[in-house]
Amino acid sequence: MSNTLPADTFGDPFLLDDLPLPRQPAGYAVQRLDTDTLLDRHSGAFLPVRSPELAGLFPSFEAAHAAASTWVAHYCPPPADHCLAIVPAGFDPVLNRHVLIYGVLCGHP
């Protein structure tokens, strides 16, 4: 398997500035569906948004996509079973935690 998947594997590519959001996003995050966990940039593990160790914000959709693709290559045979989405996310400096702007996304409607 190649180290990247199609651009829309984790949702349609988007620019943060183009989204009408209720809160200002701080970056892109890779969310595991049905959870409040994000992919940590340093460890490559999924950590809860309240974890003080979490570094879950990526500077671009492409960087988040590359990290998600790497995770899928290691943990998801077959890749179609990944259950991940790239989402806009914020960071609350008062609570010192990441914020899921869309909340916990469900894997199935």
PDB file of C-alpha atoms in Angstrom:
ATOM      1  CA  MET A   1       0.000   0.000   0.000  1.00  0.00           C
ATOM      2  CA  SER A   2       1.228   3.502  -0.729  1.00  0.00           C
ATOM      3  CA  ASN A   3       1.832   5.865   2.158  1.00  0.00           C
ATOM      4  CA  THR A   4      -1.102   8.107   1.202  1.00  0.00           C
ATOM      5  CA  LEU A   5      -4.732   7.511   0.389  1.00  0.00           C
ATOM      6  CA  PRO A   6      -7.002   9.564  -1.901  1.00  0.00           C
ATOM      7  CA  ALA A   7      -7.556  13.162  -0.766  1.00  0.00           C
ATOM      8  CA  ASP A   8     -11.190  12.512   0.238  1.00  0.00           C
ATOM      9  CA  THR A   9     -10.529   9.351   2.275  1.00  0.00           C
ATOM     10  CA  PHE A  10     -11.083  11.202   5.576  1.00  0.00           C
ATOM     11  CA  GLY A  11     -13.687  13.664   4.300  1.00  0.00           C
ATOM     12  CA  ASP A  12     -13.672  16.294   1.594  1.00  0.00           C
ATOM     13  CA  PRO A  13     -10.582  18.526   1.685  1.00  0.00           C
ATOM     14  CA  PHE A  14     -11.364  21.980   3.096  1.00  0.00           C
ATOM     15  CA  LEU A  15      -9.767  25.262   4.063  1.00  0.00           C
ATOM     16  CA  LEU A  16     -10.447  26.511   7.583  1.00  0.00           C
ATOM     17  CA  ASP A  17     -11.070  30.059   6.368  1.00  0.00           C
ATOM     18  CA  ASP A  18     -13.872  28.823   4.089  1.00  0.00           C
ATOM     19  CA  LEU A  19     -15.937  27.245   6.884  1.00  0.00           C
ATOM     20  CA  PRO A  20     -18.713  29.127   8.696  1.00  0.00           C
ATOM     21  CA  LEU A  21     -17.910  27.836  12.187  1.00  0.00           C
ATOM     22  CA  PRO A  22     -19.358  28.770  15.589  1.00  0.00           C
ATOM     23  CA  ARG A  23     -15.813  28.956  17.046  1.00  0.00           C
ATOM     24  CA  GLN A  24     -12.498  29.953  15.562  1.00  0.00           C
ATOM     25  CA  PRO A  25     -10.507  26.834  14.625  1.00  0.00           C
ATOM     26  CA  ALA A  26      -6.823  26.583  15.518  1.00  0.00           C
ATOM     27  CA  GLY A  27      -5.991  23.836  13.036  1.00  0.00           C
ATOM     28  CA  TYR A  28      -6.923  20.522  11.493  1.00  0.00           C
ATOM     29  CA  ALA A  29      -7.313  17.369  13.587  1.00  0.00           C
ATOM     30  CA  VAL A  30      -7.728  13.672  12.873  1.00  0.00           C
ATOM     31  CA  GLN A  31     -10.684  12.435  14.909  1.00  0.00           C
ATOM     32  CA  ARG A  32     -11.536   8.810  15.551  1.00  0.00           C
ATOM     33  CA  LEU A  33     -15.255   8.557  14.835  1.00  0.00           C
ATOM     34  CA  ASP A  34     -17.600   7.872  17.772  1.00  0.00           C
ATOM     35  CA  THR A  35     -14.943   9.114  20.224  1.00  0.00           C
ATOM     36  CA  ASP A  36     -13.516  12.325  21.635  1.00  0.00           C
ATOM     37  CA  THR A  37      -9.995  11.269  20.664  1.00  0.00           C
ATOM     38  CA  LEU A  38      -7.575  12.936  18.268  1.00  0.00           C
ATOM     39  CA  LEU A  39      -4.403  11.689  16.617  1.00  0.00           C
ATOM     40  CA  ASP A  40      -1.374  12.985  18.500  1.00  0.00           C
ATOM     41  CA  ARG A  41       1.277  14.473  16.193  1.00  0.00           C
ATOM     42  CA  HIS A  42       4.156  13.208  18.331  1.00  0.00           C
ATOM     43  CA  SER A  43       3.205   9.682  19.363  1.00  0.00           C
ATOM     44  CA  GLY A  44       0.896   8.720  16.494  1.00  0.00           C
ATOM     45  CA  ALA A  45      -1.617   7.470  19.085  1.00  0.00           C
ATOM     46  CA  PHE A  46      -5.190   8.606  19.654  1.00  0.00           C
ATOM     47  CA  LEU A  47      -5.555  10.574  22.894  1.00  0.00           C
ATOM     48  CA  PRO A  48      -8.630  12.135  24.531  1.00  0.00           C
ATOM     49  CA  VAL A  49      -9.116  15.861  23.898  1.00  0.00           C
ATOM     50  CA  ARG A  50      -8.668  16.454  27.641  1.00  0.00           C
ATOM     51  CA  SER A  51      -5.235  14.807  27.695  1.00  0.00           C
ATOM     52  CA  PRO A  52      -2.518  17.339  28.584  1.00  0.00           C
ATOM     53  CA  GLU A  53      -0.062  15.380  26.392  1.00  0.00           C
ATOM     54  CA  LEU A  54      -2.181  15.732  23.243  1.00  0.00           C
ATOM     55  CA  ALA A  55      -0.686  17.709  20.363  1.00  0.00           C
ATOM     56  CA  GLY A  56      -3.581  17.156  17.985  1.00  0.00           C
ATOM     57  CA  LEU A  57      -3.563  20.181  15.696  1.00  0.00           C
ATOM     58  CA  PHE A  58      -2.068  20.023  12.218  1.00  0.00           C
ATOM     59  CA  PRO A  59      -1.266  23.171  10.221  1.00  0.00           C
ATOM     60  CA  SER A  60      -2.922  21.970   6.998  1.00  0.00           C
ATOM     61  CA  PHE A  61      -5.398  19.461   5.648  1.00  0.00           C
ATOM     62  CA  GLU A  62      -2.513  17.830   3.797  1.00  0.00           C
ATOM     63  CA  ALA A  63      -0.458  17.358   6.988  1.00  0.00           C
ATOM     64  CA  ALA A  64      -3.467  15.846   8.790  1.00  0.00           C
ATOM     65  CA  HIS A  65      -4.133  13.603   5.783  1.00  0.00           C
ATOM     66  CA  ALA A  66      -0.529  12.366   5.728  1.00  0.00           C
ATOM     67  CA  ALA A  67      -0.641  11.538   9.462  1.00  0.00           C
ATOM     68  CA  ALA A  68      -4.010   9.772   9.111  1.00  0.00           C
ATOM     69  CA  SER A  69      -2.726   7.818   6.102  1.00  0.00           C
ATOM     70  CA  THR A  70       0.306   6.665   8.077  1.00  0.00           C
ATOM     71  CA  TRP A  71      -1.900   5.550  10.980  1.00  0.00           C
ATOM     72  CA  VAL A  72      -4.223   3.657   8.611  1.00  0.00           C
ATOM     73  CA  ALA A  73      -1.259   1.939   6.931  1.00  0.00           C
ATOM     74  CA  HIS A  74      -0.130   0.618  10.317  1.00  0.00           C
ATOM     75  CA  TYR A  75      -3.438  -0.254  11.975  1.00  0.00           C
ATOM     76  CA  CYS A  76      -6.219  -0.793   9.417  1.00  0.00           C
ATOM     77  CA  PRO A  77      -6.249  -3.764   7.156  1.00  0.00           C
ATOM     78  CA  PRO A  78      -8.257  -3.113   5.025  1.00  0.00           C
ATOM     79  CA  PRO A  79      -7.786   0.663   4.810  1.00  0.00           C
ATOM     80  CA  ALA A  80     -11.492   1.247   4.091  1.00  0.00           C
ATOM     81  CA  ASP A  81     -12.253   0.288   7.722  1.00  0.00           C
ATOM     82  CA  HIS A  82     -10.348   3.266   9.178  1.00  0.00           C
ATOM     83  CA  CYS A  83     -13.196   5.180  10.977  1.00  0.00           C
ATOM     84  CA  LEU A  84     -11.275   8.490  10.886  1.00  0.00           C
ATOM     85  CA  ALA A  85     -12.204  12.018   9.830  1.00  0.00           C
ATOM     86  CA  ILE A  86     -10.217  15.204   9.385  1.00  0.00           C
ATOM     87  CA  VAL A  87     -12.038  17.975  11.224  1.00  0.00           C
ATOM     88  CA  PRO A  88     -11.485  21.592  12.205  1.00  0.00           C
ATOM     89  CA  ALA A  89     -10.489  21.840  15.855  1.00  0.00           C
ATOM     90  CA  GLY A  90      -9.764  24.525  18.370  1.00  0.00           C
ATOM     91  CA  PHE A  91      -7.714  24.916  21.504  1.00  0.00           C
ATOM     92  CA  ASP A  92      -9.021  26.477  24.702  1.00  0.00           C
ATOM     93  CA  PRO A  93      -6.095  28.118  26.549  1.00  0.00           C
ATOM     94  CA  VAL A  94      -8.131  28.550  29.740  1.00  0.00           C
ATOM     95  CA  LEU A  95      -9.016  24.865  29.982  1.00  0.00           C
ATOM     96  CA  ASN A  96      -5.728  23.889  28.303  1.00  0.00           C
ATOM     97  CA  ARG A  97      -7.414  21.374  26.013  1.00  0.00           C
ATOM     98  CA  HIS A  98      -8.415  20.747  22.437  1.00  0.00           C
ATOM     99  CA  VAL A  99     -11.969  21.531  21.332  1.00  0.00           C
ATOM    100  CA  LEU A 100     -13.988  19.445  18.881  1.00  0.00           C
ATOM    101  CA  ILE A 101     -15.883  22.186  17.060  1.00  0.00           C
ATOM    102  CA  TYR A 102     -18.357  19.697  15.548  1.00  0.00           C
ATOM    103  CA  GLY A 103     -18.422  17.517  18.690  1.00  0.00           C
ATOM    104  CA  VAL A 104     -18.104  13.748  18.564  1.00  0.00           C
ATOM    105  CA  LEU A 105     -18.784  12.637  14.999  1.00  0.00           C
ATOM    106  CA  CYS A 106     -20.687   9.364  14.602  1.00  0.00           C
ATOM    107  CA  GLY A 107     -19.373   6.593  12.416  1.00  0.00           C
ATOM    108  CA  HIS A 108     -22.861   5.781  11.162  1.00  0.00           C
ATOM    109  CA  PRO A 109     -25.842   8.124  10.810  1.00  0.00           C
TER     110      PRO A 109
END
